[in-house]
Short mmCIF file of C-alpha atoms in Angstrom, two decimals:
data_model
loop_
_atom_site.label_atom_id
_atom_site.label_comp_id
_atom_site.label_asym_id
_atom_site.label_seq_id
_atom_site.Cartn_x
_atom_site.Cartn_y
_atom_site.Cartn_z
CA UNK Z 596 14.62 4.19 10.85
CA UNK Z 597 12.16 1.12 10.16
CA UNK Z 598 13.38 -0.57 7.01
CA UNK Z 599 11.49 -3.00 4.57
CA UNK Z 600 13.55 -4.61 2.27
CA UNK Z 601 12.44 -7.20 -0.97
CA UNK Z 602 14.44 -8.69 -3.34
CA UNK Z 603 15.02 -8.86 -6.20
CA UNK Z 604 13.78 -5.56 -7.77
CA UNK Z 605 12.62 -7.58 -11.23
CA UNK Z 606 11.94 -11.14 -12.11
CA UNK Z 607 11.44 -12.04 -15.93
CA UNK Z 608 10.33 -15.77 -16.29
CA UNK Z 609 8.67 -18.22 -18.40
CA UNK Z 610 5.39 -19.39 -18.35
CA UNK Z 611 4.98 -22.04 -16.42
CA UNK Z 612 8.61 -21.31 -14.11
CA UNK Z 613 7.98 -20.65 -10.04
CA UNK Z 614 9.16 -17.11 -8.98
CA UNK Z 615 10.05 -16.02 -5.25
CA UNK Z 616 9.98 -12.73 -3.99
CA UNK Z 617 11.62 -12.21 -0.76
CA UNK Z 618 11.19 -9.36 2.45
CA UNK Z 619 13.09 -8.47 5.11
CA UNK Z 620 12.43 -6.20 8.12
CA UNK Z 621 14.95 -4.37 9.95
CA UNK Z 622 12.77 -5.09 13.27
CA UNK Z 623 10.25 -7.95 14.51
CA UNK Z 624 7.29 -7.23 12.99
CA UNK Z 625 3.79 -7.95 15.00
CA UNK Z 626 2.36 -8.90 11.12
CA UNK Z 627 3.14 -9.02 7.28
CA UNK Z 628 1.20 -7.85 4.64
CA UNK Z 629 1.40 -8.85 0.86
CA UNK Z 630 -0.51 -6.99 -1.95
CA UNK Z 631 -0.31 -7.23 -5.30
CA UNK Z 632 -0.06 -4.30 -7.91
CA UNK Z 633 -1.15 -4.75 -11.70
CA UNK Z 634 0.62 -2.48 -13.91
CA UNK Z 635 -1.54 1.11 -13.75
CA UNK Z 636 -3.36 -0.24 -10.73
CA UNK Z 637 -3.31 0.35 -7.12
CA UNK Z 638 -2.53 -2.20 -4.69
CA UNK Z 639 -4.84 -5.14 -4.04
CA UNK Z 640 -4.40 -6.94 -0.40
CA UNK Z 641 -3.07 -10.79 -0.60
CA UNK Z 642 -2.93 -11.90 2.81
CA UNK Z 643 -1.60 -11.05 6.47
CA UNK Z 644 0.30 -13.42 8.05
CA UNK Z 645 0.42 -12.94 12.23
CA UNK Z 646 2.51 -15.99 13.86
CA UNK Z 647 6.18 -17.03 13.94
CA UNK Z 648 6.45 -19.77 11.08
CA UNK Z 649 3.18 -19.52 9.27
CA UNK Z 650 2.51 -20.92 5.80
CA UNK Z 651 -0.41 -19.98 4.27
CA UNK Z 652 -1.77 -21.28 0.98
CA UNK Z 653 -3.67 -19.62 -1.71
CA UNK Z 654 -3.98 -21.66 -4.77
CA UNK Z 655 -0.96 -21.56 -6.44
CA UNK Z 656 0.86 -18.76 -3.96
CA UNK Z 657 2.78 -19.39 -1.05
CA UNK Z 658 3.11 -17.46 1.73
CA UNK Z 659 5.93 -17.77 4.83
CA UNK Z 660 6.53 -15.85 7.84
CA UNK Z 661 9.77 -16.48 9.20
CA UNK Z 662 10.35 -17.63 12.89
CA UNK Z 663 11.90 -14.86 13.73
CA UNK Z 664 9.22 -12.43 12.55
CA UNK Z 665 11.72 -10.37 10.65
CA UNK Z 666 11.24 -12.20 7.09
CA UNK Z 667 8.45 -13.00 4.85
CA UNK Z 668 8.68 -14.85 1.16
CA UNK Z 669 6.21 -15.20 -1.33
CA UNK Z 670 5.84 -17.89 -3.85
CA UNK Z 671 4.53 -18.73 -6.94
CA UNK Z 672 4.43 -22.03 -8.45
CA UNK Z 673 4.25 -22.65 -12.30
CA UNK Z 674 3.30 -18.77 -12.99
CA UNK Z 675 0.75 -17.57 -15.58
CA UNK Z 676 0.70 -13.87 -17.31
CA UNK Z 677 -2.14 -13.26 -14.95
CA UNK Z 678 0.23 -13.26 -11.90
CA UNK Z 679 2.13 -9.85 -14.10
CA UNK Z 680 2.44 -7.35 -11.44
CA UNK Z 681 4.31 -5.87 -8.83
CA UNK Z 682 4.26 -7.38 -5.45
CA UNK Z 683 4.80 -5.77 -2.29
CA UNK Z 684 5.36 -6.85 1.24
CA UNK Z 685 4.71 -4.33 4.25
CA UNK Z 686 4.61 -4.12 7.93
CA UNK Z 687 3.47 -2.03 10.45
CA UNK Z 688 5.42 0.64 11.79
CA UNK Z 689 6.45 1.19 15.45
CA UNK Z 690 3.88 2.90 17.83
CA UNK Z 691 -0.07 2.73 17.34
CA UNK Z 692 -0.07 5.27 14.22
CA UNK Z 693 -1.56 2.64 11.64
CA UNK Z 694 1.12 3.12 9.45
CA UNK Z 695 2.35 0.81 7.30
CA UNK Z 696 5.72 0.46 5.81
CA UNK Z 697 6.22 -1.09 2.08
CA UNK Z 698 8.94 -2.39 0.75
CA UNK Z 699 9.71 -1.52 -2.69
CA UNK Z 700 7.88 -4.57 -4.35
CA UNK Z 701 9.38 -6.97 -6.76
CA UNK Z 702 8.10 -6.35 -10.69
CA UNK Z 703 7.14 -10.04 -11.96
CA UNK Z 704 6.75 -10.29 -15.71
CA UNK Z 705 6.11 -13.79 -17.41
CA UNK Z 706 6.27 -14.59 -20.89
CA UNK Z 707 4.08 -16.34 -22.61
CA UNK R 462 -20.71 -3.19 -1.74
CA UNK R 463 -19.27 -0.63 -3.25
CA UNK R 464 -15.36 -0.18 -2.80
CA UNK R 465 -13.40 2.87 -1.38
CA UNK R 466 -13.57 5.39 -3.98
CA UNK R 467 -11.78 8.49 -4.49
CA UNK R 468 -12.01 11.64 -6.47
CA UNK R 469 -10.63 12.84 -8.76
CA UNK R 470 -9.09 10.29 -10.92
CA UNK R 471 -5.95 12.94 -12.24
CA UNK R 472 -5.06 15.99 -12.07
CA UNK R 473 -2.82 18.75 -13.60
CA UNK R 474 -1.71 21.38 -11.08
CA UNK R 475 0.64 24.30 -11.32
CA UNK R 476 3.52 24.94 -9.08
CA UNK R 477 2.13 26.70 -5.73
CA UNK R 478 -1.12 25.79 -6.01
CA UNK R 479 -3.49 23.57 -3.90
CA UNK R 480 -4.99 20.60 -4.20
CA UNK R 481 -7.71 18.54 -2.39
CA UNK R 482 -8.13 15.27 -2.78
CA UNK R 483 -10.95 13.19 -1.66
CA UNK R 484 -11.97 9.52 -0.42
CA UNK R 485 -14.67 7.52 0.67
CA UNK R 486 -13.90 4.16 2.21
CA UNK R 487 -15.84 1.04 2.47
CA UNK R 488 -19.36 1.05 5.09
CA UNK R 489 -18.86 0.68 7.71
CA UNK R 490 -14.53 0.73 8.08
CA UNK R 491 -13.85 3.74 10.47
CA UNK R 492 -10.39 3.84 9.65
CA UNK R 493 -8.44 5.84 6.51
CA UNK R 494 -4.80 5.92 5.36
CA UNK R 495 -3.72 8.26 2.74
CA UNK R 496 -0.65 6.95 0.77
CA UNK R 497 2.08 8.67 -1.51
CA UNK R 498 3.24 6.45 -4.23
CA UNK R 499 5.71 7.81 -6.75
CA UNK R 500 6.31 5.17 -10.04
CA UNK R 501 8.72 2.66 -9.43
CA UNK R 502 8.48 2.55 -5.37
CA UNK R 503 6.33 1.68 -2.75
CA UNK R 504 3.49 3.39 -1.39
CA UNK R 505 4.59 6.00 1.24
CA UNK R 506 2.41 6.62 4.45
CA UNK R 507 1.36 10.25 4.55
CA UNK R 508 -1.40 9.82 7.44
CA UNK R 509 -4.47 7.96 9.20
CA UNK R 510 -7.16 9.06 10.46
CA UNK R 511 -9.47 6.80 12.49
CA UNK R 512 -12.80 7.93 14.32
CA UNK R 513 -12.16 11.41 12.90
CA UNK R 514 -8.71 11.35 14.85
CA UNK R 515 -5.43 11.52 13.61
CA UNK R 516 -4.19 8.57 14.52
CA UNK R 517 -0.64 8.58 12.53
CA UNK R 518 1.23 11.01 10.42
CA UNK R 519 4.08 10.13 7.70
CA UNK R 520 6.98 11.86 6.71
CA UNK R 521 5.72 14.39 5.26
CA UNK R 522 6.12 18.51 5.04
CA UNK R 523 3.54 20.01 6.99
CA UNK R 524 2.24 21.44 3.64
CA UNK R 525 0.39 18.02 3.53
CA UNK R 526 -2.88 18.17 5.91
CA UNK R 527 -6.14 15.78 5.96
CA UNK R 528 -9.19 15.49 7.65
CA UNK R 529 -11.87 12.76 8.42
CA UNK R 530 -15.83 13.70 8.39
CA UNK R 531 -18.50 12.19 10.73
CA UNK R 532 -19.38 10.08 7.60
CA UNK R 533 -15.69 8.53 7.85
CA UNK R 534 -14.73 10.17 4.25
CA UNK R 535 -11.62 12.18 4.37
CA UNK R 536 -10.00 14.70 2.66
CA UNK R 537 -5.86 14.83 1.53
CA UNK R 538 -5.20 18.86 0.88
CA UNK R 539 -1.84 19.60 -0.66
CA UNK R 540 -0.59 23.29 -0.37
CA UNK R 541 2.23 25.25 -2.43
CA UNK R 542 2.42 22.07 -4.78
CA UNK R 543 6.09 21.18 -5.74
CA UNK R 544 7.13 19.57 -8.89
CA UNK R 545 8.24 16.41 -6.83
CA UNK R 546 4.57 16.02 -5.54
CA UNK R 547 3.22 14.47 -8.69
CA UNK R 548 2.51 11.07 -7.85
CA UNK R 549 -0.24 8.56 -7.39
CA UNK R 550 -2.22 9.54 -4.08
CA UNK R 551 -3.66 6.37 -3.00
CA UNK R 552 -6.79 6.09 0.25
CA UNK R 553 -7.00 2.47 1.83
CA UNK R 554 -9.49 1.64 4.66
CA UNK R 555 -9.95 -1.00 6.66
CA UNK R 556 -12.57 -2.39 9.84
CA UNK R 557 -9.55 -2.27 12.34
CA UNK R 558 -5.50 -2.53 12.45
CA UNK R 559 -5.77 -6.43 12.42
CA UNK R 560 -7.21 -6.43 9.06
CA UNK R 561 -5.36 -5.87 5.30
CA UNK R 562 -6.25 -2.55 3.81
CA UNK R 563 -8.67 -1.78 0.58
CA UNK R 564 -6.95 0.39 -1.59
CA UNK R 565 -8.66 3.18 -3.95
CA UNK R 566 -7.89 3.16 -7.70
CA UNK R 567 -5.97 6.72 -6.30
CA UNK R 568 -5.99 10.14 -7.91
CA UNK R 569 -2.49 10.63 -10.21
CA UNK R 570 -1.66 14.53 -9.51
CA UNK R 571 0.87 15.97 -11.95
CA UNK R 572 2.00 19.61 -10.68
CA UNK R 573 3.99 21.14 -13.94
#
């Protein structure tokens, strides 16, 4: 079946160090989706990104959808605690059902 | 505005019992998701319900059920509850499939 796919599982940096999560789909995808989950939260909706190759900025995170519309990456330049969380790509699933698949998110913790 | 909110916050079941779970999304979004997340993975689709239609359904055992009202609330009921049901149950709605979802702070069931 429909796969979503994000490595690594963990990321431990320093304060201050970039981190980049990455997502792969096993099939085009018409979107991408990136939320962000802080530890005992639910997930809070980053940004969708709809065309081959787009960037798209948000302060200090960057997102990319790849050409192919089978890869996404996010990333982070000079992380602070605040960005602690778990982040999660996810794309819609085949037919119109309004499902969404996740991938399994990538825990970022940053020391201080 | 107030945010999609759902009820209750946890809950302790026992084994075969039922649960309902409930959800209110944003005004004026017509659409709800229901979402199964279980710690350390990403949140599973379970259904969605849009114009008091199913629109999608997950995985999921047929013990799982739902229903939207004509105020676009929903309901997530949960029969014969097995151990591996405890998880975080999680509502996201949204104005249409082009947008990102709003998640609910979710209701953590724990069947023992």
């Amino acid at each position: 079946g429909q796969q979503v796919m994000q490595i690594p599982q963990y990321q431990h940096v320093q304060e201050g160090e970039d981190f980049t999560t990455y997502c792969n789909s096993s099939t085009t995808l018409s979107n991408i989706q990136w939320y962000k989950q802080r530890p005992g939260g639910h997930p809070v909706f980053l940004i969708q990104l709809v065309k081959s190759g787009e960037v798209k900025k948000q302060k200090r995170l960057t997102f990319q959808f790849g050409e192919a519309k089978k890869n996404s990456s996010l990333h982070i330049t000079a992380t602070q605690t605040t960005d602690v969380g778990t982040y999660f790509c996810a794309g819609p699933g085949s037919g119109n059902t309004g499902k969404l698949i996740f991938g399994q998110g990538t825990t970022l913790q940053v020391k201080p | 505005d107030a945010g999609v909110t759902q009820s209750p916050t946890h809950l302790i079941k026992t084994r075969g019992q039922q649960v309902t779970l409930r959800c209110s999304p944003i005004s004026g979004h017509k659409s709800v998701s229901w979402y199964q997340q279980v710690l350390g993975q990403g949140p599973q689709f379970i259904f969605q319900y849009y114009e008091k239609e199913e629109r999608g359904r997950g995985n999921f055992p047929d013990r799982f059920s739902a229903r939207q009202f004509p105020n676009y609330s929903s309901e997530l009921n949960v029969n014969a509850l097995l151990l591996g049901d405890s998880a975080l149950y999680l509502c996201a709605s949204s104005r249409d499939k082009n947008y990102g979802y709003t998640f609910g702070s979710g209701t953590r069931l724990t069947v023992v």
